[in-house]
Amino acid sequence: MALFSKKDSKICSTEFAVLPNHLGIIMDGNGRWAKNRGLPRTAGHKAGANVFRTISDECARLGIKYVTFYAFSTENWKRPQEEVDALMSLFMDYLLEAKADMTKAGTSKIKFIGERRGISKELLDLMDEAEQETASHTGTTVYLAINYGGRQEIVSAVNSLIAQGKTSVTEEDISANVYTVPDCDLIIRPSGEERLSNFLLWQAAYSEFWYSDVLWPDFKKDDLYSALREFEKRNRRFGG
Ligand code: FPP
């Protein structure tokens, strides 16, 4: 990830009157992007990983505090083994590079959300190292959702509360036991699909949504800006 100067951050913080505190992004459309080019689906994921880097850098530059990228759902294990393996190896490659870049830059921190069971020890070790090495950074927190499902997250929070001896729970209890992600302000979903797909179910209670037909590998900084401009105009009432 790039290291951005204070000067750049200042310029960009004046670009938007309001920014989401927590932005969620569903990176969708890699497969179709590849198919349109006669390429294997894995080529779409690779192109998508590059866009992930560009957009997470841009979020950091803008000063968005939290951004969560949906990289692999609890349901994605059902995909062909070859595609699952390619995605896991992409996560490994990316993490090796990103860990070094982020550690050097000293700005963004990376955290992983999702179920650890099912992920290889090799990848888990790398995820742990990346979290530890960036834990003291004070810039944007980039959450990468791997083996993540919103329902699974809520069930796991409730089970933690039961293990803590609770016999009834409050909203605050659940909020404190989900994967420590704050409520989500804006969810971006490209690729023409308009659904949540088990993403941040608890945190999305009052999220704004922004959809676009662009496929994730074609998603540009301008698309992010369009979403943020639209978010600026939204009148959020939180049910009041
Ligand atoms: C959904 O598109 C995308 C995924 C299931 C994988 C998302 C992963 C990446 C963008 C790579 C991220 C990499 C790193 C290193 C974080 P799809 O495959 O369902 O596309 P389709 O709907 O067009 O078939």
PDB file of C-alpha atoms and ligand atoms in Angstrom:
ATOM      1  CA  MET A   1       0.000   0.000   0.000  1.00  0.00           C
ATOM      2  CA  ALA A   2       1.253   3.438  -0.768  1.00  0.00           C
ATOM      3  CA  LEU A   3       2.434   5.895   1.817  1.00  0.00           C
ATOM      4  CA  PHE A   4       0.547   9.144   1.436  1.00  0.00           C
ATOM      5  CA  SER A   5       1.836  12.469   2.611  1.00  0.00           C
ATOM      6  CA  LYS A   6      -0.048  14.610   5.115  1.00  0.00           C
ATOM      7  CA  LYS A   7      -0.375  17.225   2.360  1.00  0.00           C
ATOM      8  CA  ASP A   8      -2.314  14.793   0.138  1.00  0.00           C
ATOM      9  CA  SER A   9      -4.646  13.795   2.960  1.00  0.00           C
ATOM     10  CA  LYS A  10      -5.446  17.437   3.681  1.00  0.00           C
ATOM     11  CA  ILE A  11      -6.293  18.144   0.051  1.00  0.00           C
ATOM     12  CA  CYS A  12      -8.610  15.184  -0.089  1.00  0.00           C
ATOM     13  CA  SER A  13     -10.289  15.717   3.228  1.00  0.00           C
ATOM     14  CA  THR A  14     -11.648  18.969   1.819  1.00  0.00           C
ATOM     15  CA  GLU A  15     -13.002  17.194  -1.266  1.00  0.00           C
ATOM     16  CA  PHE A  16     -15.989  15.707   0.526  1.00  0.00           C
ATOM     17  CA  ALA A  17     -18.127  17.485   3.081  1.00  0.00           C
ATOM     18  CA  VAL A  18     -19.068  14.136   4.604  1.00  0.00           C
ATOM     19  CA  LEU A  19     -17.282  10.839   4.309  1.00  0.00           C
ATOM     20  CA  PRO A  20     -18.536   7.480   5.536  1.00  0.00           C
ATOM     21  CA  ASN A  21     -16.818   6.483   8.753  1.00  0.00           C
ATOM     22  CA  HIS A  22     -17.121   2.868   7.668  1.00  0.00           C
ATOM     23  CA  LEU A  23     -17.360   1.917   4.002  1.00  0.00           C
ATOM     24  CA  GLY A  24     -18.160  -1.632   2.904  1.00  0.00           C
ATOM     25  CA  ILE A  25     -17.336  -2.890  -0.579  1.00  0.00           C
ATOM     26  CA  ILE A  26     -18.634  -6.072  -2.215  1.00  0.00           C
ATOM     27  CA  MET A  27     -16.074  -6.835  -4.899  1.00  0.00           C
ATOM     28  CA  ASP A  28     -18.331  -8.487  -7.475  1.00  0.00           C
ATOM     29  CA  GLY A  29     -18.090  -9.251 -11.163  1.00  0.00           C
ATOM     30  CA  ASN A  30     -14.609 -10.757 -11.492  1.00  0.00           C
ATOM     31  CA  GLY A  31     -15.922 -13.902 -13.158  1.00  0.00           C
ATOM     32  CA  ARG A  32     -17.992 -12.025 -15.742  1.00  0.00           C
ATOM     33  CA  TRP A  33     -15.112  -9.662 -16.466  1.00  0.00           C
ATOM     34  CA  ALA A  34     -12.888 -12.649 -17.254  1.00  0.00           C
ATOM     35  CA  LYS A  35     -15.582 -14.426 -19.271  1.00  0.00           C
ATOM     36  CA  ASN A  36     -16.130 -11.315 -21.406  1.00  0.00           C
ATOM     37  CA  ARG A  37     -12.445 -11.524 -22.346  1.00  0.00           C
ATOM     38  CA  GLY A  38     -12.340 -15.285 -22.893  1.00  0.00           C
ATOM     39  CA  LEU A  39     -10.101 -15.644 -19.829  1.00  0.00           C
ATOM     40  CA  PRO A  40     -10.331 -18.078 -16.905  1.00  0.00           C
ATOM     41  CA  ARG A  41     -12.242 -16.782 -13.859  1.00  0.00           C
ATOM     42  CA  THR A  42      -9.007 -16.722 -11.895  1.00  0.00           C
ATOM     43  CA  ALA A  43      -7.734 -13.961 -14.225  1.00  0.00           C
ATOM     44  CA  GLY A  44     -10.730 -11.895 -13.125  1.00  0.00           C
ATOM     45  CA  HIS A  45      -9.841 -12.402  -9.473  1.00  0.00           C
ATOM     46  CA  LYS A  46      -6.266 -11.367 -10.152  1.00  0.00           C
ATOM     47  CA  ALA A  47      -7.426  -8.185 -11.875  1.00  0.00           C
ATOM     48  CA  GLY A  48      -9.847  -7.677  -8.969  1.00  0.00           C
ATOM     49  CA  ALA A  49      -7.014  -7.946  -6.457  1.00  0.00           C
ATOM     50  CA  ASN A  50      -5.196  -5.088  -8.210  1.00  0.00           C
ATOM     51  CA  VAL A  51      -8.312  -2.938  -8.012  1.00  0.00           C
ATOM     52  CA  PHE A  52      -8.617  -3.823  -4.322  1.00  0.00           C
ATOM     53  CA  ARG A  53      -5.153  -2.345  -3.794  1.00  0.00           C
ATOM     54  CA  THR A  54      -5.905   0.849  -5.731  1.00  0.00           C
ATOM     55  CA  ILE A  55      -9.207   1.446  -3.981  1.00  0.00           C
ATOM     56  CA  SER A  56      -7.942   0.653  -0.485  1.00  0.00           C
ATOM     57  CA  ASP A  57      -5.067   3.081  -1.068  1.00  0.00           C
ATOM     58  CA  GLU A  58      -7.530   5.726  -2.212  1.00  0.00           C
ATOM     59  CA  CYS A  59      -9.729   5.202   0.860  1.00  0.00           C
ATOM     60  CA  ALA A  60      -6.639   5.644   3.026  1.00  0.00           C
ATOM     61  CA  ARG A  61      -5.673   8.795   1.154  1.00  0.00           C
ATOM     62  CA  LEU A  62      -9.157  10.235   1.652  1.00  0.00           C
ATOM     63  CA  GLY A  63      -8.992   9.496   5.352  1.00  0.00           C
ATOM     64  CA  ILE A  64     -11.907   7.042   5.525  1.00  0.00           C
ATOM     65  CA  LYS A  65     -11.477   5.443   8.932  1.00  0.00           C
ATOM     66  CA  TYR A  66     -12.719   1.921   8.211  1.00  0.00           C
ATOM     67  CA  VAL A  67     -13.174   0.093   4.937  1.00  0.00           C
ATOM     68  CA  THR A  68     -14.278  -3.517   4.698  1.00  0.00           C
ATOM     69  CA  PHE A  69     -13.770  -5.537   1.523  1.00  0.00           C
ATOM     70  CA  TYR A  70     -15.761  -8.734   0.993  1.00  0.00           C
ATOM     71  CA  ALA A  71     -13.143 -11.091  -0.427  1.00  0.00           C
ATOM     72  CA  PHE A  72     -14.436 -14.602   0.306  1.00  0.00           C
ATOM     73  CA  SER A  73     -17.760 -15.611   1.799  1.00  0.00           C
ATOM     74  CA  THR A  74     -18.627 -18.661   3.876  1.00  0.00           C
ATOM     75  CA  GLU A  75     -20.580 -19.771   0.794  1.00  0.00           C
ATOM     76  CA  ASN A  76     -17.654 -19.363  -1.642  1.00  0.00           C
ATOM     77  CA  TRP A  77     -16.222 -22.767  -0.618  1.00  0.00           C
ATOM     78  CA  LYS A  78     -18.911 -24.229  -2.898  1.00  0.00           C
ATOM     79  CA  ARG A  79     -17.022 -22.921  -5.952  1.00  0.00           C
ATOM     80  CA  PRO A  80     -14.844 -25.313  -8.001  1.00  0.00           C
ATOM     81  CA  GLN A  81     -11.753 -26.359  -6.024  1.00  0.00           C
ATOM     82  CA  GLU A  82      -9.476 -24.835  -8.661  1.00  0.00           C
ATOM     83  CA  GLU A  83     -11.068 -21.403  -8.178  1.00  0.00           C
ATOM     84  CA  VAL A  84     -10.970 -21.668  -4.366  1.00  0.00           C
ATOM     85  CA  ASP A  85      -7.278 -22.637  -4.510  1.00  0.00           C
ATOM     86  CA  ALA A  86      -6.518 -19.737  -6.857  1.00  0.00           C
ATOM     87  CA  LEU A  87      -8.239 -17.288  -4.523  1.00  0.00           C
ATOM     88  CA  MET A  88      -6.380 -18.607  -1.463  1.00  0.00           C
ATOM     89  CA  SER A  89      -3.076 -18.365  -3.295  1.00  0.00           C
ATOM     90  CA  LEU A  90      -3.948 -14.802  -4.379  1.00  0.00           C
ATOM     91  CA  PHE A  91      -4.598 -13.896  -0.731  1.00  0.00           C
ATOM     92  CA  MET A  92      -1.185 -15.354   0.191  1.00  0.00           C
ATOM     93  CA  ASP A  93       0.627 -13.441  -2.579  1.00  0.00           C
ATOM     94  CA  TYR A  94      -1.176 -10.221  -1.800  1.00  0.00           C
ATOM     95  CA  LEU A  95      -0.587 -10.476   1.917  1.00  0.00           C
ATOM     96  CA  LEU A  96       3.103 -11.071   1.503  1.00  0.00           C
ATOM     97  CA  GLU A  97       3.410  -7.876  -0.547  1.00  0.00           C
ATOM     98  CA  ALA A  98       0.921  -5.797   1.415  1.00  0.00           C
ATOM     99  CA  LYS A  99       2.412  -6.741   4.757  1.00  0.00           C
ATOM    100  CA  ALA A 100       5.788  -5.434   3.652  1.00  0.00           C
ATOM    101  CA  ASP A 101       4.316  -2.273   2.064  1.00  0.00           C
ATOM    102  CA  MET A 102       2.038  -1.448   4.967  1.00  0.00           C
ATOM    103  CA  THR A 103       4.702  -2.080   7.558  1.00  0.00           C
ATOM    104  CA  LYS A 104       7.046   0.235   5.680  1.00  0.00           C
ATOM    105  CA  ALA A 105       4.407   2.924   5.134  1.00  0.00           C
ATOM    106  CA  GLY A 106       3.287   2.865   8.762  1.00  0.00           C
ATOM    107  CA  THR A 107      -0.194   4.232   8.023  1.00  0.00           C
ATOM    108  CA  SER A 108      -3.026   1.750   7.345  1.00  0.00           C
ATOM    109  CA  LYS A 109      -3.678  -1.255   9.512  1.00  0.00           C
ATOM    110  CA  ILE A 110      -5.104  -4.520   8.248  1.00  0.00           C
ATOM    111  CA  LYS A 111      -7.534  -6.760  10.069  1.00  0.00           C
ATOM    112  CA  PHE A 112      -9.327  -9.923   9.043  1.00  0.00           C
ATOM    113  CA  ILE A 113     -12.904 -10.776   9.774  1.00  0.00           C
ATOM    114  CA  GLY A 114     -14.489 -14.169   9.313  1.00  0.00           C
ATOM    115  CA  GLU A 115     -14.294 -17.740  10.523  1.00  0.00           C
ATOM    116  CA  ARG A 116     -10.715 -19.013  10.901  1.00  0.00           C
ATOM    117  CA  ARG A 117     -11.731 -22.670  10.673  1.00  0.00           C
ATOM    118  CA  GLY A 118     -11.212 -23.927   7.125  1.00  0.00           C
ATOM    119  CA  ILE A 119      -8.387 -21.532   6.256  1.00  0.00           C
ATOM    120  CA  SER A 120      -4.917 -23.077   5.872  1.00  0.00           C
ATOM    121  CA  LYS A 121      -2.406 -22.626   8.695  1.00  0.00           C
ATOM    122  CA  GLU A 122      -0.006 -21.002   6.245  1.00  0.00           C
ATOM    123  CA  LEU A 123      -2.526 -18.292   5.359  1.00  0.00           C
ATOM    124  CA  LEU A 124      -3.658 -17.879   8.984  1.00  0.00           C
ATOM    125  CA  ASP A 125      -0.060 -17.331  10.083  1.00  0.00           C
ATOM    126  CA  LEU A 126       0.396 -14.676   7.446  1.00  0.00           C
ATOM    127  CA  MET A 127      -2.891 -12.992   8.407  1.00  0.00           C
ATOM    128  CA  ASP A 128      -1.783 -12.938  12.059  1.00  0.00           C
ATOM    129  CA  GLU A 129       1.604 -11.461  11.158  1.00  0.00           C
ATOM    130  CA  ALA A 130       0.025  -8.771   8.971  1.00  0.00           C
ATOM    131  CA  GLU A 131      -2.365  -7.819  11.789  1.00  0.00           C
ATOM    132  CA  GLN A 132       0.389  -7.730  14.384  1.00  0.00           C
ATOM    133  CA  GLU A 133       2.820  -5.760  12.240  1.00  0.00           C
ATOM    134  CA  THR A 134       0.273  -3.062  11.409  1.00  0.00           C
ATOM    135  CA  ALA A 135      -1.562  -3.009  14.759  1.00  0.00           C
ATOM    136  CA  SER A 136       0.050   0.211  15.951  1.00  0.00           C
ATOM    137  CA  HIS A 137      -0.792   2.144  12.756  1.00  0.00           C
ATOM    138  CA  THR A 138      -3.300   4.919  13.241  1.00  0.00           C
ATOM    139  CA  GLY A 139      -4.585   5.470   9.679  1.00  0.00           C
ATOM    140  CA  THR A 140      -7.365   3.628   7.851  1.00  0.00           C
ATOM    141  CA  THR A 141      -8.320   0.192   9.141  1.00  0.00           C
ATOM    142  CA  VAL A 142      -8.692  -2.105   6.152  1.00  0.00           C
ATOM    143  CA  TYR A 143     -10.853  -5.086   7.077  1.00  0.00           C
ATOM    144  CA  LEU A 144     -10.568  -8.025   4.731  1.00  0.00           C
ATOM    145  CA  ALA A 145     -13.521 -10.380   5.038  1.00  0.00           C
ATOM    146  CA  ILE A 146     -12.289 -13.899   4.319  1.00  0.00           C
ATOM    147  CA  ASN A 147     -14.482 -16.920   5.062  1.00  0.00           C
ATOM    148  CA  TYR A 148     -16.981 -14.360   6.273  1.00  0.00           C
ATOM    149  CA  GLY A 149     -20.751 -14.576   6.565  1.00  0.00           C
ATOM    150  CA  GLY A 150     -22.973 -12.071   8.335  1.00  0.00           C
ATOM    151  CA  ARG A 151     -25.211 -14.762   9.818  1.00  0.00           C
ATOM    152  CA  GLN A 152     -22.218 -16.770  10.985  1.00  0.00           C
ATOM    153  CA  GLU A 153     -20.833 -13.607  12.600  1.00  0.00           C
ATOM    154  CA  ILE A 154     -24.048 -13.007  14.581  1.00  0.00           C
ATOM    155  CA  VAL A 155     -24.262 -16.678  15.638  1.00  0.00           C
ATOM    156  CA  SER A 156     -20.649 -16.580  16.762  1.00  0.00           C
ATOM    157  CA  ALA A 157     -21.286 -13.377  18.761  1.00  0.00           C
ATOM    158  CA  VAL A 158     -24.282 -14.977  20.496  1.00  0.00           C
ATOM    159  CA  ASN A 159     -22.280 -18.126  21.264  1.00  0.00           C
ATOM    160  CA  SER A 160     -19.506 -15.993  22.802  1.00  0.00           C
ATOM    161  CA  LEU A 161     -22.107 -14.290  24.974  1.00  0.00           C
ATOM    162  CA  ILE A 162     -23.517 -17.675  26.070  1.00  0.00           C
ATOM    163  CA  ALA A 163     -19.964 -18.804  26.890  1.00  0.00           C
ATOM    164  CA  GLN A 164     -19.614 -15.645  28.978  1.00  0.00           C
ATOM    165  CA  GLY A 165     -22.639 -16.797  31.014  1.00  0.00           C
ATOM    166  CA  LYS A 166     -25.316 -14.518  29.491  1.00  0.00           C
ATOM    167  CA  THR A 167     -28.849 -15.872  29.487  1.00  0.00           C
ATOM    168  CA  SER A 168     -30.319 -12.929  27.593  1.00  0.00           C
ATOM    169  CA  VAL A 169     -28.583 -10.423  25.331  1.00  0.00           C
ATOM    170  CA  THR A 170     -28.965  -6.797  24.309  1.00  0.00           C
ATOM    171  CA  GLU A 171     -28.122  -5.064  21.025  1.00  0.00           C
ATOM    172  CA  GLU A 172     -25.094  -3.558  22.762  1.00  0.00           C
ATOM    173  CA  ASP A 173     -23.934  -7.063  23.766  1.00  0.00           C
ATOM    174  CA  ILE A 174     -24.102  -8.260  20.173  1.00  0.00           C
ATOM    175  CA  SER A 175     -22.443  -5.098  18.816  1.00  0.00           C
ATOM    176  CA  ALA A 176     -19.599  -5.649  21.257  1.00  0.00           C
ATOM    177  CA  ASN A 177     -19.149  -9.282  20.188  1.00  0.00           C
ATOM    178  CA  VAL A 178     -19.326  -9.109  16.398  1.00  0.00           C
ATOM    179  CA  TYR A 179     -15.962  -8.718  14.672  1.00  0.00           C
ATOM    180  CA  THR A 180     -15.380  -5.266  16.231  1.00  0.00           C
ATOM    181  CA  VAL A 181     -16.427  -3.538  12.976  1.00  0.00           C
ATOM    182  CA  PRO A 182     -18.380  -0.319  13.618  1.00  0.00           C
ATOM    183  CA  ASP A 183     -21.794   0.229  12.014  1.00  0.00           C
ATOM    184  CA  CYS A 184     -21.451   0.559   8.268  1.00  0.00           C
ATOM    185  CA  ASP A 185     -22.446   3.880   6.645  1.00  0.00           C
ATOM    186  CA  LEU A 186     -22.212   3.042   2.968  1.00  0.00           C
ATOM    187  CA  ILE A 187     -22.088  -0.209   1.013  1.00  0.00           C
ATOM    188  CA  ILE A 188     -20.839  -0.206  -2.563  1.00  0.00           C
ATOM    189  CA  ARG A 189     -21.748  -3.107  -4.826  1.00  0.00           C
ATOM    190  CA  PRO A 190     -20.656  -3.082  -8.446  1.00  0.00           C
ATOM    191  CA  SER A 191     -21.552  -5.579 -11.217  1.00  0.00           C
ATOM    192  CA  GLY A 192     -25.277  -4.846 -11.467  1.00  0.00           C
ATOM    193  CA  GLU A 193     -26.339  -7.055  -8.550  1.00  0.00           C
ATOM    194  CA  GLU A 194     -28.441  -5.332  -5.914  1.00  0.00           C
ATOM    195  CA  ARG A 195     -28.286  -7.561  -2.870  1.00  0.00           C
ATOM    196  CA  LEU A 196     -26.367  -7.832   0.393  1.00  0.00           C
ATOM    197  CA  SER A 197     -25.243 -11.483   0.035  1.00  0.00           C
ATOM    198  CA  ASN A 198     -24.707 -12.040   3.767  1.00  0.00           C
ATOM    199  CA  PHE A 199     -22.340  -9.061   4.087  1.00  0.00           C
ATOM    200  CA  LEU A 200     -22.174  -7.105   7.377  1.00  0.00           C
ATOM    201  CA  LEU A 201     -25.765  -7.988   8.271  1.00  0.00           C
ATOM    202  CA  TRP A 202     -25.533  -6.604  11.796  1.00  0.00           C
ATOM    203  CA  GLN A 203     -23.523  -3.502  10.906  1.00  0.00           C
ATOM    204  CA  ALA A 204     -25.663  -2.651   7.846  1.00  0.00           C
ATOM    205  CA  ALA A 205     -28.844  -1.861   9.797  1.00  0.00           C
ATOM    206  CA  TYR A 206     -28.717   1.794   8.660  1.00  0.00           C
ATOM    207  CA  SER A 207     -26.281   1.584   5.748  1.00  0.00           C
ATOM    208  CA  GLU A 208     -26.812   3.535   2.588  1.00  0.00           C
ATOM    209  CA  PHE A 209     -26.378   1.502  -0.613  1.00  0.00           C
ATOM    210  CA  TRP A 210     -24.742   2.409  -3.907  1.00  0.00           C
ATOM    211  CA  TYR A 211     -24.912   0.113  -6.901  1.00  0.00           C
ATOM    212  CA  SER A 212     -23.292   0.258 -10.298  1.00  0.00           C
ATOM    213  CA  ASP A 213     -23.140  -1.913 -13.419  1.00  0.00           C
ATOM    214  CA  VAL A 214     -19.362  -1.658 -13.643  1.00  0.00           C
ATOM    215  CA  LEU A 215     -17.602  -4.980 -13.000  1.00  0.00           C
ATOM    216  CA  TRP A 216     -15.148  -4.916 -10.082  1.00  0.00           C
ATOM    217  CA  PRO A 217     -11.971  -5.279 -12.201  1.00  0.00           C
ATOM    218  CA  ASP A 218     -13.085  -2.159 -14.136  1.00  0.00           C
ATOM    219  CA  PHE A 219     -13.931  -0.218 -10.964  1.00  0.00           C
ATOM    220  CA  LYS A 220     -11.955   3.060 -10.873  1.00  0.00           C
ATOM    221  CA  LYS A 221     -11.249   5.842  -8.438  1.00  0.00           C
ATOM    222  CA  ASP A 222     -13.956   7.840 -10.311  1.00  0.00           C
ATOM    223  CA  ASP A 223     -16.532   5.177  -9.409  1.00  0.00           C
ATOM    224  CA  LEU A 224     -15.547   5.455  -5.763  1.00  0.00           C
ATOM    225  CA  TYR A 225     -15.907   9.221  -6.015  1.00  0.00           C
ATOM    226  CA  SER A 226     -19.378   8.880  -7.608  1.00  0.00           C
ATOM    227  CA  ALA A 227     -20.465   6.723  -4.690  1.00  0.00           C
ATOM    228  CA  LEU A 228     -19.031   9.162  -2.158  1.00  0.00           C
ATOM    229  CA  ARG A 229     -20.665  12.159  -3.905  1.00  0.00           C
ATOM    230  CA  GLU A 230     -24.008  10.364  -3.777  1.00  0.00           C
ATOM    231  CA  PHE A 231     -23.457   9.531  -0.100  1.00  0.00           C
ATOM    232  CA  GLU A 232     -22.843  13.233   0.648  1.00  0.00           C
ATOM    233  CA  LYS A 233     -26.349  13.987  -0.639  1.00  0.00           C
ATOM    234  CA  ARG A 234     -28.169  11.258   1.282  1.00  0.00           C
ATOM    235  CA  ASN A 235     -30.455  12.385   4.074  1.00  0.00           C
ATOM    236  CA  ARG A 236     -29.861   9.850   6.835  1.00  0.00           C
ATOM    237  CA  ARG A 237     -32.551   9.699   9.478  1.00  0.00           C
ATOM    238  CA  PHE A 238     -31.743   6.440  11.274  1.00  0.00           C
ATOM    239  CA  GLY A 239     -35.443   5.767  11.661  1.00  0.00           C
ATOM    240  CA  GLY A 240     -36.035   9.108  13.402  1.00  0.00           C
TER     241      GLY A 240
HETATM  242  C1  FPP B   1     -17.080 -12.066  -6.679  1.00  0.00           C
HETATM  243  O1  FPP B   1     -17.028 -12.061  -8.077  1.00  0.00           O
HETATM  244  C2  FPP B   1     -15.724 -12.057  -6.185  1.00  0.00           C
HETATM  245  C3  FPP B   1     -15.191 -12.974  -5.347  1.00  0.00           C
HETATM  246  C4  FPP B   1     -15.938 -14.121  -4.801  1.00  0.00           C
HETATM  247  C5  FPP B   1     -13.791 -12.867  -4.957  1.00  0.00           C
HETATM  248  C6  FPP B   1     -13.357 -11.472  -4.628  1.00  0.00           C
HETATM  249  C7  FPP B   1     -11.921 -11.495  -4.552  1.00  0.00           C
HETATM  250  C8  FPP B   1     -11.114 -10.582  -5.120  1.00  0.00           C
HETATM  251  C9  FPP B   1     -11.526  -9.356  -5.804  1.00  0.00           C
HETATM  252  C10 FPP B   1      -9.676 -10.758  -4.975  1.00  0.00           C
HETATM  253  C11 FPP B   1      -9.296 -10.033  -3.747  1.00  0.00           C
HETATM  254  C12 FPP B   1      -7.941 -10.269  -3.525  1.00  0.00           C
HETATM  255  C13 FPP B   1      -7.322  -9.839  -2.461  1.00  0.00           C
HETATM  256  C14 FPP B   1      -5.909 -10.061  -2.438  1.00  0.00           C
HETATM  257  C15 FPP B   1      -7.989  -9.186  -1.345  1.00  0.00           C
HETATM  258  P1  FPP B   1     -17.558 -13.338  -8.844  1.00  0.00           P
HETATM  259  O2  FPP B   1     -16.431 -14.293  -8.961  1.00  0.00           O
HETATM  260  O3  FPP B   1     -18.749 -13.884  -8.143  1.00  0.00           O
HETATM  261  O4  FPP B   1     -17.907 -12.721 -10.220  1.00  0.00           O
HETATM  262  P2  FPP B   1     -19.179 -13.077 -11.111  1.00  0.00           P
HETATM  263  O5  FPP B   1     -20.394 -12.724 -10.300  1.00  0.00           O
HETATM  264  O6  FPP B   1     -19.010 -12.195 -12.297  1.00  0.00           O
HETATM  265  O7  FPP B   1     -19.088 -14.530 -11.448  1.00  0.00           O
END
